[in-house]
Every structure is written in C-alpha cells, then in structure tokens.
Amino acid sequence: MPHSSSRRHQVPDVKNQVEIQVGLVGDAQVGKTSLMVKYVQNIFDEEYTQTLGVNFLKRKINLRSTDIVFSLMDLGGQREFINMLPLASVGSSAIIFLFDLTRPETLDSVKEWYRQVYGLNNLAIPILVGTKYDLFIDMDKEYQKQISNTVLEYANVMNAPIIFSSTAKSINIQKIFKVALSKIFNLTLTIPEITRTGDPLLIYKKFGNQDRKSSKITTSSSQSSSSPASVSVSPRKSKSTITSS
Amino acid sequence: MTPNDRSTFIKRSSENLLSESSLQPPQKRYSIDLTNDSSFLTRSNSAPQSRIKLSRSPSPVRLSRRRHPYQFTKSDISLTPIKGNNDIIDLPLLKIHTKHTSIDNGLPSPINSPHKKVNNEQSCLIINNFAELTLLPTPTNEACHQIFKIPEIVDKILMNLYLMEVQQVNDIERTSSNRNGTIDSTSRVSSTTENSQQLAAANVITQRRGTLHNCAMVNKLWNELSMKYLLRNLTFKDSDKLMNFMINSKTIYEGTKNQTNYPRSMTLYKLNRFNTEDLSIGFGCNDTTQDNIHFNNLQSLQFYICPNLLPMDSWFKEFKNLKKLSLPGNKRIDDKFMIEISLHLENLEHLDLRACYNITDVGVVSIASRCKKLKLINLGRHKNGQAITDVSLVALSKYTHVETVGVAGCHITDSGLWEFTKNNGDNVKRLSLNNCKGLTNMSIPYLVSYNYLPKLVVLEIRDIDHLTNVKPLIKYKLWKKAQNSPLLIESCNRITKLLSFEEEKMKKKRALASLREMQQWINEDDI
Ligand SMILES: Nc1nc2c(ncn2[C@@H]2O[C@H](COP(=O)(O)OP(=O)(O)OP(=O)(O)O)[C@@H](O)[C@H]2O)c(=O)[nH]1
Ligand SMILES: [Mg+2]
C-alpha cells in the first residue's frame, strides 16, 4: 500500500513557494546568457553563441520552509528581437540591465533599453550590471573612473542598484540576485557596499527602494481588534507570489 | 456521413411522418417529404405513449405528402424534389451527389456544356443524363433509399443513436454535478440537499427527448428495431403511462423477439400515489408465471419521489446484475425488505437510501455483509438518526471496500469513525458526516493530519457542533493541494468561518517565516 508509509507520520507542512521572474536585457554580447548560465548551472563558456529570441532558465533555492524559484528570462540583444521584449519584462519583478564594462557604447544603450522596458513594466526593480569586470580591471585607470562616474549618473536616474561583475572570474554573481530579492521584498541587506573606483562596485543601499506606500509587505490591523495584524507577502510583480503548493 | 448528419436526417424524416394526421389522397407522386413543421414537435414529445400505441398496431406508418421542398446540402445522399411544371421534373429523385454536380443549384453538370444557360428544358436534360445515377425513381408512396430498408444497416444507425443518447445523459449528469461543486452528483452524499438533488437527477432523466422515439415512427422495420433500444432504458414520470406500459408489456417484449431487450435501467419519478400493489397489475399478478417482463439485465433501478413504491418481491431473484439501486425518501422500505433483497444483490455497487427512515443498523448490516462490491452507500437522514450507529459504519468497513459513504444525521461517534477508518480508510473517497452530533475533536482532526484517508476528495462536515479544532484540516487541505489531489471540504457557516480564519492565520505565519528565511539567506556568505 503506497500510503501506509505516511501513516505513522503527521502530514508535513507545505513549503511556501516564492516565484520571482527576472528579465535580463542589454546589447548583444554583453554577457547576459553567460550570466544566466553561470548563476543557474555554475558554468562559464568562453565561446559566444548568439541568443535567438528568449532563453529561459529556473533556479530553485531550498530554504527550510520556503522554496525560492528564480525564473530568468534572457532576451537576445540583437535589435531584431526587440519585439520579444514583453516576454522578458512583463511579469518580471526585477529587470537586470547589463552592459559591457569594456564597451562604453553598451552602457549608452542602457538608456534605450530602460526606456523600452519602462513602457512595458514600470514596477519592476531595475538593476544596473556592468559585466566583464575581469577585463575592465586591466584597463586605463582614467577610463575606469570615467565609466564609474557615468554609471553612477545612470543609476541615479534609474534608481537602480549598481553591480560590477565578472562571470568568468565569478565576481558578484550571487549578489546580483540577492540584491534583487532584497529590493523586491524590502528585506534588510547588510552586505558591505563596495564604492571605491577600480573595485567591483556594489552600491545598492540608496537605490531601488520602494516607498512605504507601494510596499507589498503590509502590516495592518483588520476590523476586529481580536484578530491579529494581517500580513501578506508578494513581490512587486504579479507573477511572483508566495503560494503554498 | 457523420453521426450528426445521420441523426438530423433521421429526425427530419421521422418528424415528417408524424404529420400523417393530415393524410389526404395524393394528387401527385411524392417522395419522402422533408418538412420542418414545428407542430410535430409537440407530438414527438408524447413519444412514450405513442410508442405503445404503435406497438399494438404495428401496421407500417405510411409516408406522407411533401409540404415544403427541402434539400440536404451536407449529406452525400439526398432526396431532391425538383421544382418545375414538367412531368419529368416532378419526378422525385433520389440521387447521389457527385463531387461536381448538384442539379438544383442550376450549375452546369460536367456532362453539359458549361456555357449554356440552364433553363427548364435543360434541367430535364440534366435529369435524363443522370437517370442512371437515380437509385430509386419509384413513384410510390414508400419511396425510400434501399439502404434504409436493410435491417442490419438500420440497426447500426439506431445503435449509434442509442449510444449517443446514453452518452448525452451521462454528460448532462456530469455537468450538472460539476455545478454543484462536488465531483459526482450521483455519488453526492449530502442529505441536506436531498430534494434539489433528486429534482436535478430527475430533470436529467425527463429532459431526454430522444431521437430514437422519432425513429420508432418511421415504418415497421424502424419501429421494430428502435423499440429494441428504447426498451432498454425505461423512464416513467406519469402513472397512466406506466400502467399502459405494464398492461402491454407482454406484447411489447414479445414483439422485440429476444430477451436481450429486457430493461437495463428503470427509473420512476414522482409517482407519489403509486403503490407497490399497483405494480402487480402489470408485472405478473401470479408471480410464478411472471412472463411479461424480466429484470435479468437490469443494472439500475431508481425510484425518485415515489414514497410508497417498492420493487416487487418477485423481481428480487432477477436482480443478479443490479448495480445501482436508488430509493431515496421511501417510506415503505424497512429492514425486512433490506434483508430479503440483499440476498440477491451480489453485484450491487451503488445504494442510495437517503431519508429511508425505517432502515436501521439491521438492514445495513445485511447489505454490508452480502454486497461485497458496494462502492457507494447513502444513509443520510434528518429523522430517526439513532437507528444508524457505529454498527453500520463498522460493518461496512469490515465487509466492503466502500468508497463513498453518507451517514449525515446518523448517530456516529468518534470511536466508530476510527474503527471504520482503520478497516477501510484506504478506499474512502467521499465522506459525508453532516449533522453527526456525536463527533468531536477526537476523530476528524487526527484522521486527516495522519492521512488515514489518503484518497479522500470530498469531506462534508456541516453542523458537527463539537468540532472546533480545524487547524489540522487546513494543514491537510494545503498539503493535499500541494500533492495535486485537492480536497473539497463542505461545511456550515460556523465551520467555514473557523476554517478561513485558521487558513488566514496560517498563511500569515508562513509568509512571515518565509520573509525571515529569505532575509537570512541574502545575508549569508556566498558559497
Ligand atoms: N572575460 C569575460 N568574458 C565574458 C564574461 N561574460 C561573458 N563573456 C563572454 O562574452 C561573450 C558574449 O557572452 P553572451 O553571454 O553570449 O552574450 P549575450 O549578452 O548573451 O549576447 P546575445 O545573446 O547576442 O545578446 C561570450 O564569448 C562570453 O564568453 C565575463 O565576465 N568575462
Ligand atoms: Mg545571449
């Protein structure tokens, strides 16, 4: 009998399921697919394979009573795939804007990417990620400084946390998604920021914070004083909610 | 021909034939006419009665006149009355449409030059050209395609219709049960909704207005063959018609020659004043030679709102194939009856005895011990609840693998429910414990939280006053949902409130726990 084994034991608690969709956008060859594959499968490939359309991968993180599921949507950076942008942005709780730290023109394009995404989803948390830090670090100090300043300006306008990362050398990869999660749920992140020019920047405290009103983690007393404060948890975007399943 | 085409065809033609009332000497020669007169509908509604009449005077129904020309467009075989004054044109034709031609639409045939304008003369020509395609140009009243005179073919058609109708009834039953929120209305076990349930079920049955009825009126052959199928499922909601049927049952079943046509299901509905004694008039008064009708094939016997009607003793011994017995709200049925009938019900699967107040543990035990295949039993009641106790429940669990149990309003206690679950918990899918005042927090909450009822899909727990600990139920419900086998809990206001309060509380608690865990995780060092 298949069920007799579960007989003696009490029915276990059901795990909460927290699903979060994250979109990855940016110019061709900036390293979107590499970042996604690194985060999900911990693999890095030197070779470039152009993404045609949208790639999709999931990573599940098992916590004691909760499963966090990151659904990553990676959109090919070639202009011809722009009509598929809704797939990556609609329903996403955070959008990661990637640019290549060694190619300033890709940072310039972030403006356009941001404009397009904002038109489709103005609630998602934007995160600004500079890639290939391992190559960037060997470049001219003056160039590094100039880029860092420009990035800071962008971040201010977009209200987006800044992270410099290297997929090749595994720098700041996990942090990108932890920052995203902390911003989505208004969680307190205590990892120290990295702000010195030339270091792999990690600036998140003053950017991407939701104002108290739009916060989805609400604590409010309901009508009757006897019932406890009602707390509901759901990330900013529709697709990501904590559900029991 | 698709089954649809076929059924429209048959329906149309039979509707027509009903218009015989206005039979006049034909002035011209006609084919099977294909009219669409709504006045026929009323007549075909009274089909069960006409059916009996027909069987008594089995002279072939004559074909009637044409009223309006009607042409099938979709079927490949069609009857085509052709307009025109010409004698030849007036000939009714049954032709087979080829891919390229249809005479009536005035399009040139492949034989005629496409350039010529088609006029009356030419259409004569066309007809002549197609003379060899005409299968049945006989100008008699009985003009009809040969194919419809071949018993084997007609039988196939009718059998398909029969199967379609059976399917249809099943579908309706299924959809109406979905509306009720529970999985299966026939297995629905609540006794509080007793009446509406019965009505719904009865409606399903009475709403059938079968095409088969119409087929029975086409001609002698069709009548004979469709009766065979019609007689398989008997439904009566009118005592006169039932009486009529009983009186004629001998003739009717003789007419259909072999015994395979004895009823498979019999449903009587709303015969409030009809008594068992009345049944004996038709169904063999001296039961040794009860030759009129036999129930060897009967699989389903249902009496709805027939409080004074019981199946006759003489039928019992033929109930070997009976699978479903529904006698809700029956006043006459008692333990003695149950004991006697149980001897013959070795194949019974479905037993509905809602609101049969005279049945006690004694009757249930005899059923339980003899009907090993029982899958559903409903004993729900509002009165005389003390007559059904743990004894019934335990007997059912010991002798059967029953899946659906309704003991609403019965005197069930915690220990009875434990014992029942211990023996048969693995099989239970639906359980109605509404109004079981003897139950407390000592059974249901534990049974679910330890998954003693692993297959449970519907649990009815209305008005169990002493049930207050509902937290395990919510936990169980969420767990079942996560296992992809959701549980439906039907409860009263009080319990529903408790449940939703508990669910809210649990969700909040979990949401907070999730947030705490996530916060901890994001601050951990990366591996
Ligand atoms: N050195 C170095 N190379 C990287 C890094 N990330 C990506 N690359 C390389 O950059 C190239 C492009 O990476 P992809 O991830 O395919 O770029 P993409 O953004 O997905 O490009 P499209 O699919 O065309 O939009 C590949 O050859 C990668 O190996 C990095 O952190 N450091
Ligand atoms: Mg790519």
GROMACS .gro file of C-alpha atoms in nm, chain B residues 126-473:
model
  348
  371ILE     CA    1  -2.970   1.705  -6.690
  372ILE     CA    2  -3.209   1.479  -6.515
  373ASN     CA    3  -3.217   1.247  -6.805
  374ASN     CA    4  -2.845   1.246  -6.814
  375PHE     CA    5  -2.836   1.147  -6.459
  376ALA     CA    6  -3.100   0.888  -6.486
  377GLU     CA    7  -2.852   0.615  -6.432
  378LEU     CA    8  -2.750   0.771  -6.105
  379THR     CA    9  -3.101   0.753  -5.976
  380LEU     CA   10  -3.119   0.471  -5.737
  381LEU     CA   11  -3.482   0.479  -5.659
  382PRO     CA   12  -3.706   0.658  -5.901
  383THR     CA   13  -4.006   0.458  -5.791
  384PRO     CA   14  -4.301   0.690  -5.780
  385THR     CA   15  -4.468   0.502  -5.498
  386ASN     CA   16  -4.557   0.635  -5.158
  387GLU     CA   17  -4.287   0.434  -4.998
  388ALA     CA   18  -4.007   0.591  -5.190
  389CYS     CA   19  -3.708   0.547  -4.971
  390HIS     CA   20  -3.350   0.462  -5.024
  391GLN     CA   21  -3.285   0.093  -5.026
  392ILE     CA   22  -3.023   0.135  -4.766
  393PHE     CA   23  -3.287   0.227  -4.513
  394LYS     CA   24  -3.461  -0.099  -4.572
  395ILE     CA   25  -3.168  -0.317  -4.480
  396PRO     CA   26  -3.224  -0.423  -4.121
  397GLU     CA   27  -2.853  -0.456  -4.044
  398ILE     CA   28  -2.782  -0.104  -4.156
  399VAL     CA   29  -3.080   0.044  -3.981
  400ASP     CA   30  -2.981  -0.142  -3.671
  401LYS     CA   31  -2.633   0.004  -3.686
  402ILE     CA   32  -2.776   0.353  -3.722
  403LEU     CA   33  -3.011   0.304  -3.432
  404MET     CA   34  -2.747   0.150  -3.215
  405ASN     CA   35  -2.532   0.456  -3.272
  406LEU     CA   36  -2.820   0.678  -3.179
  407TYR     CA   37  -2.877   0.476  -2.869
  408LEU     CA   38  -2.515   0.505  -2.766
  409MET     CA   39  -2.522   0.877  -2.836
  410GLU     CA   40  -2.826   0.924  -2.618
  411VAL     CA   41  -2.675   0.727  -2.336
  412GLN     CA   42  -2.362   0.935  -2.370
  413GLN     CA   43  -2.564   1.253  -2.368
  414VAL     CA   44  -2.742   1.161  -2.048
  415ASN     CA   45  -2.410   1.080  -1.888
  416ASP     CA   46  -2.271   1.413  -1.997
  417ILE     CA   47  -2.564   1.603  -1.857
  418GLU     CA   48  -2.532   1.419  -1.529
  419ARG     CA   49  -2.167   1.504  -1.516
  420THR     CA   50  -2.207   1.874  -1.593
  421SER     CA   51  -2.493   1.919  -1.352
  422SER     CA   52  -2.282   1.763  -1.084
  423ASN     CA   53  -1.997   1.998  -1.157
  424ARG     CA   54  -2.227   2.286  -1.097
  425ASN     CA   55  -2.292   2.151  -0.753
  426GLY     CA   56  -1.927   2.175  -0.670
  427THR     CA   57  -1.886   1.813  -0.583
  428ILE     CA   58  -1.720   1.562  -0.800
  429ASP     CA   59  -2.008   1.344  -0.894
  430SER     CA   60  -2.372   1.412  -0.831
  431THR     CA   61  -2.464   1.050  -0.833
  432SER     CA   62  -2.220   0.998  -0.555
  433ARG     CA   63  -2.312   1.313  -0.380
  434VAL     CA   64  -2.384   1.220  -0.027
  435SER     CA   65  -2.534   1.517   0.143
  436SER     CA   66  -2.879   1.475   0.279
  437THR     CA   67  -2.947   1.842   0.331
  438THR     CA   68  -2.966   1.895  -0.040
  439GLU     CA   69  -3.167   1.583  -0.081
  440ASN     CA   70  -3.461   1.731  -0.262
  441SER     CA   71  -3.279   1.953  -0.502
  442GLN     CA   72  -3.055   1.665  -0.582
  443GLN     CA   73  -3.343   1.440  -0.662
  444LEU     CA   74  -3.502   1.705  -0.873
  445ALA     CA   75  -3.185   1.764  -1.065
  446ALA     CA   76  -3.140   1.396  -1.129
  447ALA     CA   77  -3.497   1.359  -1.233
  448ASN     CA   78  -3.476   1.653  -1.465
  449VAL     CA   79  -3.185   1.496  -1.635
  450ILE     CA   80  -3.393   1.193  -1.696
  451THR     CA   81  -3.711   1.360  -1.805
  452GLN     CA   82  -3.547   1.615  -2.030
  453ARG     CA   83  -3.443   1.345  -2.266
  454ARG     CA   84  -3.634   1.380  -2.583
  455GLY     CA   85  -3.481   1.111  -2.782
  456THR     CA   86  -3.431   1.085  -3.149
  457LEU     CA   87  -3.493   0.717  -3.107
  458HIS     CA   88  -3.854   0.789  -3.026
  459ASN     CA   89  -3.889   0.952  -3.362
  460CYS     CA   90  -3.718   0.668  -3.536
  461ALA     CA   91  -3.973   0.431  -3.394
  462MET     CA   92  -4.234   0.604  -3.605
  463VAL     CA   93  -4.078   0.578  -3.945
  464ASN     CA   94  -4.210   0.242  -4.052
  465LYS     CA   95  -4.249  -0.108  -3.929
  466LEU     CA   96  -3.888  -0.204  -3.969
  467TRP     CA   97  -3.763   0.107  -3.799
  468ASN     CA   98  -4.017   0.068  -3.526
  469GLU     CA   99  -3.916  -0.282  -3.453
  470LEU     CA  100  -3.550  -0.206  -3.447
  471SER     CA  101  -3.567   0.110  -3.244
  472MET     CA  102  -3.801  -0.042  -2.990
  473LYS     CA  103  -3.524  -0.282  -2.912
  474TYR     CA  104  -3.311   0.006  -2.796
  475LEU     CA  105  -3.589   0.212  -2.647
  476LEU     CA  106  -3.691  -0.072  -2.425
  477ARG     CA  107  -3.351  -0.095  -2.268
  478ASN     CA  108  -3.391   0.217  -2.062
  479LEU     CA  109  -3.732   0.278  -1.917
  480THR     CA  110  -3.828   0.608  -1.762
  481PHE     CA  111  -4.172   0.694  -1.636
  482LYS     CA  112  -4.294   1.002  -1.460
  483ASP     CA  113  -4.661   0.951  -1.515
  484SER     CA  114  -4.858   0.669  -1.358
  485ASP     CA  115  -5.100   0.636  -1.651
  486LYS     CA  116  -4.819   0.579  -1.890
  487LEU     CA  117  -4.658   0.332  -1.659
  488MET     CA  118  -4.987   0.148  -1.628
  489ASN     CA  119  -5.031   0.147  -2.000
  490PHE     CA  120  -4.685   0.013  -2.045
  491MET     CA  121  -4.734  -0.260  -1.789
  492ILE     CA  122  -5.054  -0.378  -1.945
  493ASN     CA  123  -4.890  -0.401  -2.281
  494SER     CA  124  -4.552  -0.518  -2.168
  495LYS     CA  125  -4.616  -0.869  -2.281
  496THR     CA  126  -4.691  -0.767  -2.636
  497ILE     CA  127  -4.410  -0.519  -2.638
  498TYR     CA  128  -4.142  -0.758  -2.532
  499GLU     CA  129  -4.272  -1.035  -2.748
  500GLY     CA  130  -4.256  -0.802  -3.042
  501THR     CA  131  -3.889  -0.749  -2.989
  502LYS     CA  132  -3.830  -1.118  -3.005
  503ASN     CA  133  -3.535  -1.181  -2.785
  504GLN     CA  134  -3.464  -1.128  -2.424
  505THR     CA  135  -3.166  -0.906  -2.471
  506ASN     CA  136  -3.412  -0.623  -2.482
  507TYR     CA  137  -3.530  -0.656  -2.129
  508PRO     CA  138  -3.465  -0.330  -1.950
  509ARG     CA  139  -3.118  -0.234  -1.835
  510SER     CA  140  -3.240   0.058  -1.640
  511MET     CA  141  -3.572   0.158  -1.496
  512THR     CA  142  -3.641   0.497  -1.347
  513LEU     CA  143  -3.969   0.600  -1.197
  514TYR     CA  144  -4.017   0.956  -1.098
  515LYS     CA  145  -4.276   1.139  -0.892
  516LEU     CA  146  -4.534   0.862  -0.874
  517ASN     CA  147  -4.648   0.982  -0.534
  518ARG     CA  148  -4.972   0.792  -0.527
  519PHE     CA  149  -4.850   0.481  -0.695
  520ASN     CA  150  -4.824   0.174  -0.473
  521THR     CA  151  -4.632  -0.146  -0.497
  522GLU     CA  152  -4.966  -0.322  -0.532
  523ASP     CA  153  -5.035  -0.124  -0.846
  524LEU     CA  154  -4.722  -0.264  -0.996
  525SER     CA  155  -4.855  -0.615  -0.970
  526ILE     CA  156  -5.126  -0.532  -1.223
  527GLY     CA  157  -4.877  -0.517  -1.499
  528PHE     CA  158  -4.585  -0.714  -1.385
  529GLY     CA  159  -4.723  -1.060  -1.336
  530CYS     CA  160  -5.000  -1.091  -1.083
  531ASN     CA  161  -4.926  -1.457  -1.024
  532ASP     CA  162  -4.557  -1.438  -0.985
  533THR     CA  163  -4.484  -1.792  -1.093
  534THR     CA  164  -4.573  -1.704  -1.448
  535GLN     CA  165  -4.441  -1.356  -1.449
  536ASP     CA  166  -4.364  -1.367  -1.814
  537ASN     CA  167  -4.431  -1.019  -1.927
  538ILE     CA  168  -4.106  -0.864  -1.841
  539HIS     CA  169  -3.785  -0.979  -1.686
  540PHE     CA  170  -3.514  -0.796  -1.498
  541ASN     CA  171  -3.224  -1.025  -1.560
  542ASN     CA  172  -3.048  -0.748  -1.747
  543LEU     CA  173  -3.140  -0.471  -1.509
  544GLN     CA  174  -2.842  -0.273  -1.391
  545SER     CA  175  -3.006   0.030  -1.250
  546LEU     CA  176  -3.330   0.072  -1.062
  547GLN     CA  177  -3.425   0.416  -0.939
  548PHE     CA  178  -3.742   0.542  -0.778
  549TYR     CA  179  -3.740   0.915  -0.717
  550ILE     CA  180  -4.016   1.074  -0.513
  551CYS     CA  181  -4.213   0.752  -0.514
  552PRO     CA  182  -4.252   0.721  -0.138
  553ASN     CA  183  -4.491   0.429  -0.146
  554LEU     CA  184  -4.338   0.226  -0.419
  555LEU     CA  185  -4.106  -0.066  -0.374
  556PRO     CA  186  -3.975  -0.315  -0.622
  557MET     CA  187  -4.184  -0.631  -0.607
  558ASP     CA  188  -4.063  -0.934  -0.418
  559SER     CA  189  -4.097  -1.141  -0.732
  560TRP     CA  190  -3.836  -0.928  -0.907
  561PHE     CA  191  -3.565  -0.984  -0.650
  562LYS     CA  192  -3.441  -1.312  -0.781
  563GLU     CA  193  -3.367  -1.147  -1.114
  564PHE     CA  194  -3.150  -0.875  -0.961
  565LYS     CA  195  -2.824  -1.057  -1.002
  566ASN     CA  196  -2.696  -0.788  -1.237
  567LEU     CA  197  -2.826  -0.491  -1.048
  568LYS     CA  198  -2.552  -0.239  -0.983
  569LYS     CA  199  -2.742   0.067  -0.882
  570LEU     CA  200  -3.040   0.090  -0.652
  571SER     CA  201  -3.174   0.432  -0.559
  572LEU     CA  202  -3.483   0.456  -0.342
  573PRO     CA  203  -3.442   0.788  -0.166
  574GLY     CA  204  -3.720   0.905   0.061
  575ASN     CA  205  -3.901   0.575   0.058
  576LYS     CA  206  -4.149   0.527   0.338
  577ARG     CA  207  -4.216   0.160   0.288
  578ILE     CA  208  -3.865   0.031   0.281
  579ASP     CA  209  -3.757  -0.133   0.606
  580ASP     CA  210  -3.509  -0.382   0.747
  581LYS     CA  211  -3.713  -0.680   0.645
  582PHE     CA  212  -3.712  -0.560   0.286
  583MET     CA  213  -3.339  -0.495   0.300
  584ILE     CA  214  -3.264  -0.839   0.437
  585GLU     CA  215  -3.468  -1.006   0.169
  586ILE     CA  216  -3.337  -0.805  -0.119
  587SER     CA  217  -2.978  -0.820  -0.002
  588LEU     CA  218  -2.975  -1.193  -0.073
  589HIS     CA  219  -2.997  -1.116  -0.442
  590LEU     CA  220  -2.776  -0.812  -0.478
  591GLU     CA  221  -2.436  -0.967  -0.507
  592ASN     CA  222  -2.330  -0.715  -0.771
  593LEU     CA  223  -2.468  -0.402  -0.614
  594GLU     CA  224  -2.229  -0.106  -0.622
  595HIS     CA  225  -2.446   0.193  -0.561
  596LEU     CA  226  -2.712   0.211  -0.293
  597ASP     CA  227  -2.897   0.530  -0.218
  598LEU     CA  228  -3.125   0.510   0.084
  599ARG     CA  229  -3.133   0.876   0.181
  600ALA     CA  230  -3.422   0.958   0.409
  601CYS     CA  231  -3.542   0.600   0.429
  602TYR     CA  232  -3.620   0.638   0.793
  603ASN     CA  233  -3.732   0.285   0.863
  604ILE     CA  234  -3.398   0.134   0.791
  605THR     CA  235  -3.178   0.061   1.091
  606ASP     CA  236  -2.843  -0.098   1.158
  607VAL     CA  237  -3.002  -0.436   1.097
  608GLY     CA  238  -3.079  -0.360   0.734
  609VAL     CA  239  -2.742  -0.201   0.672
  610VAL     CA  240  -2.552  -0.492   0.823
  611SER     CA  241  -2.732  -0.738   0.599
  612ILE     CA  242  -2.647  -0.528   0.296
  613ALA     CA  243  -2.286  -0.481   0.405
  614SER     CA  244  -2.231  -0.848   0.463
  615ARG     CA  245  -2.379  -0.956   0.132
  616CYS     CA  246  -2.298  -0.681  -0.116
  617LYS     CA  247  -1.923  -0.713  -0.125
  618LYS     CA  248  -1.891  -0.492  -0.430
  619LEU     CA  249  -2.061  -0.195  -0.273
  620LYS     CA  250  -1.889   0.130  -0.366
  621LEU     CA  251  -2.142   0.387  -0.257
  622ILE     CA  252  -2.394   0.394   0.021
  623ASN     CA  253  -2.601   0.687   0.137
  624LEU     CA  254  -2.790   0.660   0.461
  625GLY     CA  255  -2.823   1.034   0.525
  626ARG     CA  256  -3.134   1.139   0.712
  627HIS     CA  257  -3.296   1.410   0.919
  628LYS     CA  258  -3.517   1.185   1.127
  629ASN     CA  259  -3.456   0.869   1.321
  630GLY     CA  260  -3.080   0.921   1.323
  631GLN     CA  261  -3.033   0.695   1.623
  632ALA     CA  262  -3.130   0.397   1.408
  633ILE     CA  263  -2.799   0.412   1.223
  634THR     CA  264  -2.498   0.390   1.451
  635ASP     CA  265  -2.136   0.285   1.455
  636VAL     CA  266  -2.258  -0.069   1.400
  637SER     CA  267  -2.348   0.014   1.039
  638LEU     CA  268  -2.029   0.204   0.978
  639VAL     CA  269  -1.809  -0.071   1.115
  640ALA     CA  270  -1.996  -0.343   0.925
  641LEU     CA  271  -1.949  -0.151   0.601
  642SER     CA  272  -1.579  -0.114   0.667
  643LYS     CA  273  -1.534  -0.479   0.755
  644TYR     CA  274  -1.719  -0.639   0.467
  645THR     CA  275  -1.688  -0.395   0.179
  646HIS     CA  276  -1.441  -0.156   0.018
  647VAL     CA  277  -1.693   0.120   0.005
  648GLU     CA  278  -1.564   0.449  -0.140
  649THR     CA  279  -1.850   0.688  -0.082
  650VAL     CA  280  -2.030   0.692   0.248
  651GLY     CA  281  -2.310   0.921   0.352
  652VAL     CA  282  -2.414   0.899   0.714
  653ALA     CA  283  -2.541   1.252   0.754
  654GLY     CA  284  -2.754   1.287   1.062
  655CYS     CA  285  -2.672   0.941   1.193
  656HIS     CA  286  -2.554   0.856   1.540
  657ILE     CA  287  -2.188   0.809   1.465
  658THR     CA  288  -1.924   0.851   1.732
  659ASP     CA  289  -1.551   0.913   1.727
  660SER     CA  290  -1.464   0.553   1.803
  661GLY     CA  291  -1.694   0.429   1.526
  662LEU     CA  292  -1.525   0.656   1.278
  663TRP     CA  293  -1.181   0.543   1.396
  664GLU     CA  294  -1.276   0.180   1.357
  665PHE     CA  295  -1.423   0.246   1.015
  666THR     CA  296  -1.107   0.425   0.906
  667LYS     CA  297  -0.882   0.157   1.043
  668ASN     CA  298  -1.057  -0.105   0.830
  669ASN     CA  299  -1.143   0.085   0.517
  670GLY     CA  300  -0.969   0.425   0.528
  671ASP     CA  301  -0.758   0.344   0.225
  672ASN     CA  302  -1.061   0.326  -0.002
  673VAL     CA  303  -1.269   0.621   0.109
  674LYS     CA  304  -1.306   0.899  -0.143
  675ARG     CA  305  -1.616   1.080  -0.028
  676LEU     CA  306  -1.745   1.104   0.321
  677SER     CA  307  -2.048   1.289   0.446
  678LEU     CA  308  -2.064   1.336   0.820
  679ASN     CA  309  -2.302   1.628   0.821
  680ASN     CA  310  -2.502   1.664   1.135
  681CYS     CA  311  -2.331   1.378   1.315
  682LYS     CA  312  -2.370   1.529   1.658
  683GLY     CA  313  -2.172   1.251   1.823
  684LEU     CA  314  -1.844   1.351   1.661
  685THR     CA  315  -1.591   1.568   1.845
  686ASN     CA  316  -1.233   1.685   1.804
  687MET     CA  317  -1.114   1.335   1.877
  688SER     CA  318  -1.163   1.189   1.531
  689ILE     CA  319  -1.164   1.401   1.215
  690PRO     CA  320  -0.868   1.628   1.304
  691TYR     CA  321  -0.645   1.331   1.382
  692LEU     CA  322  -0.762   1.117   1.093
  693VAL     CA  323  -0.667   1.384   0.845
  694SER     CA  324  -0.346   1.503   0.999
  695TYR     CA  325  -0.210   1.150   0.992
  696ASN     CA  326  -0.350   1.090   0.644
  697TYR     CA  327  -0.560   0.794   0.740
  698LEU     CA  328  -0.791   0.870   0.446
  699PRO     CA  329  -0.536   0.901   0.168
  700LYS     CA  330  -0.785   0.904  -0.121
  701LEU     CA  331  -1.030   1.150   0.026
  702VAL     CA  332  -1.160   1.408  -0.222
  703VAL     CA  333  -1.482   1.531  -0.063
  704LEU     CA  334  -1.543   1.573   0.306
  705GLU     CA  335  -1.876   1.705   0.428
  706ILE     CA  336  -1.872   1.827   0.783
  707ARG     CA  337  -2.167   2.060   0.819
  708ASP     CA  338  -2.316   2.115   1.160
  709ILE     CA  339  -2.084   1.899   1.363
  710ASP     CA  340  -2.128   2.108   1.675
  711HIS     CA  341  -1.842   1.966   1.875
  712LEU     CA  342  -1.583   2.003   1.601
  713THR     CA  343  -1.375   2.308   1.688
  714ASN     CA  344  -1.018   2.213   1.612
  715VAL     CA  345  -0.996   2.283   1.241
  716LYS     CA  346  -0.628   2.368   1.212
  717PRO     CA  347  -0.533   2.012   1.112
  718LEU     CA  348  -0.798   2.025   0.841
   0.00000   0.00000   0.00000
